[in-house]
XYZ file of C-alpha atoms in Angstrom:
397
model
C 63.769 113.210 33.038
C 64.809 110.366 35.339
C 63.063 107.949 37.645
C 61.499 104.499 37.389
C 58.534 105.931 35.437
C 60.658 107.877 32.945
C 59.170 107.445 29.494
C 55.622 107.012 30.829
C 53.226 109.731 29.718
C 50.186 110.509 31.874
C 47.255 112.743 30.973
C 45.363 114.120 33.962
C 41.778 115.330 33.584
C 40.947 115.913 37.208
C 40.453 118.498 39.883
C 41.021 118.892 43.601
C 42.339 115.758 45.244
C 41.956 112.161 44.087
C 43.096 112.167 40.451
C 45.625 115.017 40.940
C 47.255 113.287 43.942
C 47.591 110.044 41.977
C 49.148 111.883 39.038
C 51.464 113.795 41.373
C 52.920 110.555 42.740
C 53.608 109.320 39.223
C 55.203 112.660 38.326
C 57.491 112.450 41.353
C 58.922 109.197 40.004
C 59.630 110.392 36.501
C 56.386 110.176 34.533
C 55.590 113.069 32.226
C 52.269 114.308 33.572
C 50.247 116.718 31.460
C 47.457 118.240 33.521
C 44.488 119.559 31.557
C 42.812 122.514 33.251
C 39.837 124.666 32.346
C 40.610 128.212 31.144
C 40.429 131.227 33.464
C 40.256 129.515 36.874
C 41.842 126.092 36.368
C 41.768 123.503 39.131
C 39.791 124.821 42.147
C 42.562 123.596 44.469
C 44.545 126.638 43.318
C 42.375 128.559 45.823
C 41.915 125.946 48.578
C 43.188 126.268 52.147
C 46.032 128.693 52.889
C 47.122 130.975 50.047
C 50.427 132.646 49.247
C 50.008 135.712 47.031
C 46.698 134.367 45.763
C 47.728 130.755 45.120
C 47.202 127.786 47.420
C 50.274 126.272 49.049
C 48.538 122.927 48.550
C 48.519 123.583 44.809
C 52.297 123.961 44.704
C 52.605 120.564 46.397
C 49.785 118.713 44.642
C 50.928 119.692 41.155
C 54.697 119.575 41.414
C 56.492 118.183 38.369
C 53.330 118.503 36.249
C 52.850 120.403 33.019
C 49.728 122.569 32.962
C 47.834 123.067 29.743
C 44.558 124.963 29.671
C 41.959 123.660 27.216
C 38.297 124.474 26.700
C 36.713 121.026 26.630
C 33.455 122.541 25.394
C 35.080 123.182 22.020
C 35.509 120.615 19.266
C 39.104 121.694 18.749
C 39.803 121.258 22.447
C 38.410 117.721 22.386
C 40.571 116.946 19.356
C 43.659 118.072 21.271
C 42.812 115.693 24.131
C 42.394 112.839 21.661
C 45.790 113.585 20.155
C 47.362 113.634 23.590
C 45.681 110.372 24.582
C 46.843 108.724 21.371
C 50.442 109.075 22.545
C 49.913 108.482 26.271
C 50.288 105.469 28.527
C 47.775 106.524 31.188
C 44.817 108.867 31.407
C 43.624 109.650 34.951
C 40.251 111.293 35.513
C 37.878 111.909 38.401
C 34.874 113.394 36.657
C 31.366 112.166 37.306
C 30.764 108.791 35.574
C 29.611 109.423 32.031
C 31.082 112.933 31.797
C 33.920 111.910 29.474
C 31.467 109.999 27.306
C 29.360 113.158 26.898
C 32.497 114.938 25.712
C 33.221 112.229 23.167
C 36.193 110.975 25.200
C 34.795 107.695 26.505
C 36.753 104.480 26.832
C 35.561 103.079 23.507
C 36.804 106.168 21.658
C 40.174 106.443 23.377
C 40.856 102.690 23.348
C 40.273 102.647 19.593
C 42.763 105.507 19.202
C 45.344 103.896 21.497
C 44.888 100.225 22.457
C 47.806 100.518 24.901
C 46.194 103.298 26.909
C 45.231 102.676 30.547
C 42.273 104.757 31.703
C 42.114 105.293 35.455
C 38.630 106.402 36.512
C 38.148 107.644 40.072
C 34.623 108.329 41.307
C 32.559 108.201 44.454
C 30.967 104.803 43.876
C 32.565 103.367 40.751
C 31.519 103.226 37.119
C 28.765 100.648 37.702
C 26.105 99.888 40.292
C 22.954 101.654 41.481
C 24.871 104.545 43.106
C 27.211 105.316 40.210
C 25.442 108.539 39.230
C 25.359 109.976 42.733
C 27.778 112.826 43.471
C 30.602 111.427 45.554
C 33.168 113.238 47.654
C 35.858 111.769 49.878
C 33.889 112.538 53.042
C 30.956 110.472 51.783
C 33.299 107.657 50.788
C 34.669 107.650 54.333
C 31.149 107.515 55.735
C 29.912 104.699 53.512
C 33.230 102.836 53.493
C 32.930 102.170 57.218
C 35.750 104.209 58.703
C 33.621 107.081 60.033
C 31.389 104.713 62.006
C 34.405 103.301 63.829
C 36.175 106.628 64.457
C 35.642 108.807 67.518
C 34.839 108.428 71.183
C 32.497 105.602 72.142
C 29.812 107.981 73.355
C 30.435 110.693 70.755
C 29.479 111.427 67.182
C 31.313 109.667 64.340
C 34.473 111.669 63.709
C 36.708 112.307 60.733
C 40.406 112.700 60.263
C 41.458 116.287 59.611
C 42.672 115.416 56.105
C 40.962 114.214 52.930
C 41.473 110.562 53.776
C 38.946 109.077 51.332
C 40.393 110.923 48.346
C 43.971 110.089 49.250
C 43.197 106.388 49.719
C 41.548 106.384 46.294
C 44.685 108.002 44.866
C 46.887 105.231 46.245
C 44.629 102.554 44.782
C 44.592 104.442 41.487
C 48.387 104.446 41.254
C 48.546 100.733 42.084
C 45.950 99.932 39.457
C 47.613 102.147 36.858
C 51.017 100.552 37.341
C 49.595 97.027 37.228
C 47.856 97.827 33.956
C 50.900 99.562 32.455
C 53.082 96.597 33.415
C 50.668 94.295 31.605
C 50.968 96.413 28.464
C 54.728 96.918 28.620
C 55.400 93.193 29.126
C 53.254 92.254 26.154
C 50.572 90.486 28.164
C 47.688 92.505 26.772
C 46.194 95.858 25.907
C 45.340 98.786 28.112
C 42.288 98.586 30.322
C 39.996 100.595 32.575
C 41.048 100.890 36.224
C 37.808 101.600 38.093
C 38.514 103.161 41.516
C 35.750 104.023 43.969
C 36.327 106.320 46.942
C 33.944 104.228 49.021
C 35.669 100.954 48.111
C 39.129 102.404 48.695
C 38.139 103.188 52.274
C 36.347 99.862 52.676
C 39.526 98.049 51.616
C 41.150 99.226 54.861
C 38.455 97.912 57.144
C 40.222 94.682 58.115
C 37.907 91.913 59.416
C 34.857 94.159 59.779
C 32.618 92.096 57.485
C 33.429 88.509 58.578
C 33.148 89.550 62.231
C 29.644 90.804 61.522
C 28.598 87.961 59.252
C 29.810 85.069 61.370
C 29.566 86.514 64.880
C 27.021 89.293 64.542
C 29.622 91.710 65.899
C 29.408 95.337 64.781
C 32.659 97.164 65.455
C 31.932 100.421 67.264
C 33.894 103.592 68.021
C 36.649 103.129 70.547
C 38.352 106.500 70.930
C 42.131 106.190 70.905
C 42.136 102.426 71.388
C 42.586 99.730 68.763
C 39.524 97.525 69.264
C 40.181 93.868 69.986
C 43.935 94.409 70.247
C 45.373 95.241 73.666
C 46.981 97.171 75.045
C 47.104 99.805 72.298
C 45.767 103.209 73.185
C 46.438 106.887 73.827
C 47.382 107.813 77.383
C 47.705 111.147 79.250
C 50.963 112.285 80.816
C 51.629 114.444 83.874
C 52.440 117.533 81.772
C 49.189 117.536 79.804
C 50.488 115.718 76.749
C 49.383 112.406 75.263
C 51.417 109.378 74.287
C 50.428 106.511 71.998
C 51.622 103.150 73.305
C 51.377 99.893 71.369
C 52.116 97.037 73.767
C 50.042 94.426 71.993
C 52.559 91.726 71.063
C 53.170 89.065 73.698
C 56.836 89.888 74.530
C 56.282 93.650 74.277
C 53.347 93.387 76.665
C 55.556 91.801 79.303
C 58.198 94.506 78.904
C 55.559 97.217 79.137
C 54.046 95.804 82.319
C 57.457 95.570 83.930
C 58.393 99.147 83.076
C 55.152 100.476 84.568
C 55.803 98.508 87.753
C 53.228 95.761 87.209
C 55.212 92.503 86.967
C 52.138 90.708 88.321
C 50.268 91.510 85.120
C 53.295 90.594 83.017
C 53.326 87.069 84.458
C 49.565 86.523 84.736
C 48.605 83.598 82.424
C 45.300 85.334 81.681
C 47.226 88.000 79.756
C 49.671 85.744 77.929
C 47.789 86.074 74.607
C 45.932 88.915 72.927
C 42.449 87.442 73.353
C 42.899 87.394 77.120
C 44.267 90.930 77.161
C 41.491 92.234 74.899
C 38.878 90.809 77.263
C 40.279 92.969 80.076
C 41.576 95.923 78.080
C 40.001 98.456 80.466
C 42.011 97.046 83.375
C 45.243 97.206 81.406
C 44.544 100.706 80.117
C 43.898 101.923 83.657
C 47.209 100.480 84.844
C 49.140 102.080 81.998
C 47.355 105.438 82.346
C 48.133 105.429 86.083
C 51.833 105.223 85.261
C 51.862 107.725 82.367
C 49.816 110.232 84.368
C 52.491 110.263 87.053
C 55.317 111.000 84.597
C 56.237 113.645 82.024
C 56.001 112.686 78.386
C 59.796 112.890 78.058
C 60.292 110.421 80.900
C 57.586 108.116 79.523
C 59.119 108.050 76.045
C 62.655 107.562 77.392
C 61.628 104.630 79.588
C 59.668 102.934 76.826
C 62.398 103.423 74.239
C 64.961 101.934 76.594
C 62.847 98.814 77.042
C 61.834 98.440 73.393
C 58.146 99.315 73.703
C 56.710 101.167 70.661
C 55.510 104.604 71.721
C 55.318 108.114 70.358
C 54.062 111.583 71.067
C 51.250 112.959 68.903
C 52.898 115.291 66.407
C 51.659 118.671 65.249
C 52.970 120.298 62.080
C 55.545 122.120 64.224
C 56.735 118.814 65.711
C 57.069 117.244 62.264
C 59.107 120.076 60.775
C 61.462 120.166 63.774
C 61.941 116.406 64.054
C 65.487 115.219 63.223
C 64.299 111.882 61.861
C 62.001 113.557 59.335
C 64.931 115.728 58.313
C 67.401 112.853 58.087
C 64.992 110.906 55.876
C 64.592 113.792 53.436
C 60.941 114.217 54.348
C 61.181 117.992 54.794
C 62.369 119.637 51.583
C 63.315 123.238 50.947
C 61.389 124.655 47.994
C 61.096 127.982 46.234
C 57.846 129.593 45.140
C 57.472 132.097 42.289
C 59.118 135.330 43.325
C 61.771 133.543 45.339
C 59.848 132.842 48.548
C 61.373 129.904 50.413
C 59.050 127.290 51.890
C 59.321 123.791 53.316
C 57.450 121.018 51.516
C 56.897 117.311 52.247
C 59.405 114.862 50.821
C 58.661 111.899 48.582
C 57.361 108.470 49.554
C 58.349 105.663 49.046
C 62.152 105.660 49.141
C 63.683 103.779 46.210
C 67.379 102.946 46.576
C 68.396 103.202 42.907
C 65.702 105.315 41.261
C 64.356 107.695 43.910
C 61.692 110.241 43.210
C 62.551 113.899 42.921
C 60.970 117.339 42.785
C 61.839 119.179 39.594
C 59.456 122.103 39.974
C 56.492 123.204 42.083
C 52.931 123.451 40.789
C 52.921 125.467 37.550
C 50.995 128.554 36.523
C 47.705 127.947 34.726
C 48.449 127.020 31.116
C 52.181 127.463 31.629
C 53.002 124.592 29.260
C 50.153 124.911 26.760
C 52.210 126.231 23.860
C 55.085 123.795 24.376
C 52.841 120.725 24.650
C 50.792 121.689 21.595
C 53.960 122.332 19.630
C 55.115 118.796 20.497
C 51.874 117.556 18.910
C 52.954 119.254 15.691
C 50.526 122.172 15.936
C 51.951 125.271 14.262
C 52.638 128.396 16.303
C 50.130 130.365 14.240
C 47.386 127.847 14.996
C 48.254 127.850 18.697
C 47.937 131.641 18.751
C 44.634 131.455 16.861
C 43.266 128.950 19.381
C 44.312 131.235 22.212
C 42.549 134.141 20.567
C 39.401 132.020 20.130
C 39.449 130.738 23.716
C 40.096 127.119 22.743
C 43.267 127.095 24.856
C 44.878 129.455 27.298
């Protein structure tokens, strides 16, 4: 196994999105990730969204490079197996309800005593402390309470959401950052392992820029603004003659001048009132109307060509079909050819970020439920006869 995280062992006790996505990223860069799943059904994401021969295509992506072991955590023997795994691991990632691991006898005090170098990453809706910690928390609620839903959508419409699990994925990114910071502390001899407490709500809130000081000092509550970037102008989504939409970001001072010239408004380019962003933001509706007048008279191809030639950031809004067909995605290795069980060929997303010397890689797609149970237990020194007995008794699958 290669990669910058080679030699790092991660135990995943999680389902669906947040913890599994975090563990997937670590697996893509060389960590050995052992995913613990419940017998019979395993992670519910195996049946989420679009299925291929009974298994979710999302599963094959979300669990690539992971080892799946199926353990009954309601059995004492199953709990003992988890303890043995944690004793030799660097990171344990979980997204159960706060207190659930403690009820199983797998709380931080127990695992830290077994392995002082272990980092425990805990992802939950509201964190491990505070008055809301026991509330059920999903990514959608984290987005709502983290502030991003309130600011998303048309000004006169209902608060909108992105069409992906944004709250969970943001929590995953924070979880990986926290895990690596903690592991670095251990590996450099600065201290022992620690708890990384990640809240879905706080992960969203961390993206909300100057929302709080604007409110506290100025009494300003940022509202929904459709396709525009509030307080930064011009930056919006504009219609084209052929029914498409183009996103144009002309909000730096020199880019603004180039944009105004290309749309045939040199008067606006040279107007001192628009020399800085604060002046432009104060009259953003005027600028948006001027830009939309130009884009509406041109095809999206002509708009993009003119803006590219003059160095103004712009782009069409991509569908899945656009992404897969795009030559830049392909050149960057962001569309990978994969093979599912039975030999079916399918395209999968590539790996982010790009490391020059130790890039990530895909070694296999998401495994069958319990595919690695026997091998992982054998590595713990458990005899084949005992593994078979535990399978017969429903301790493992």
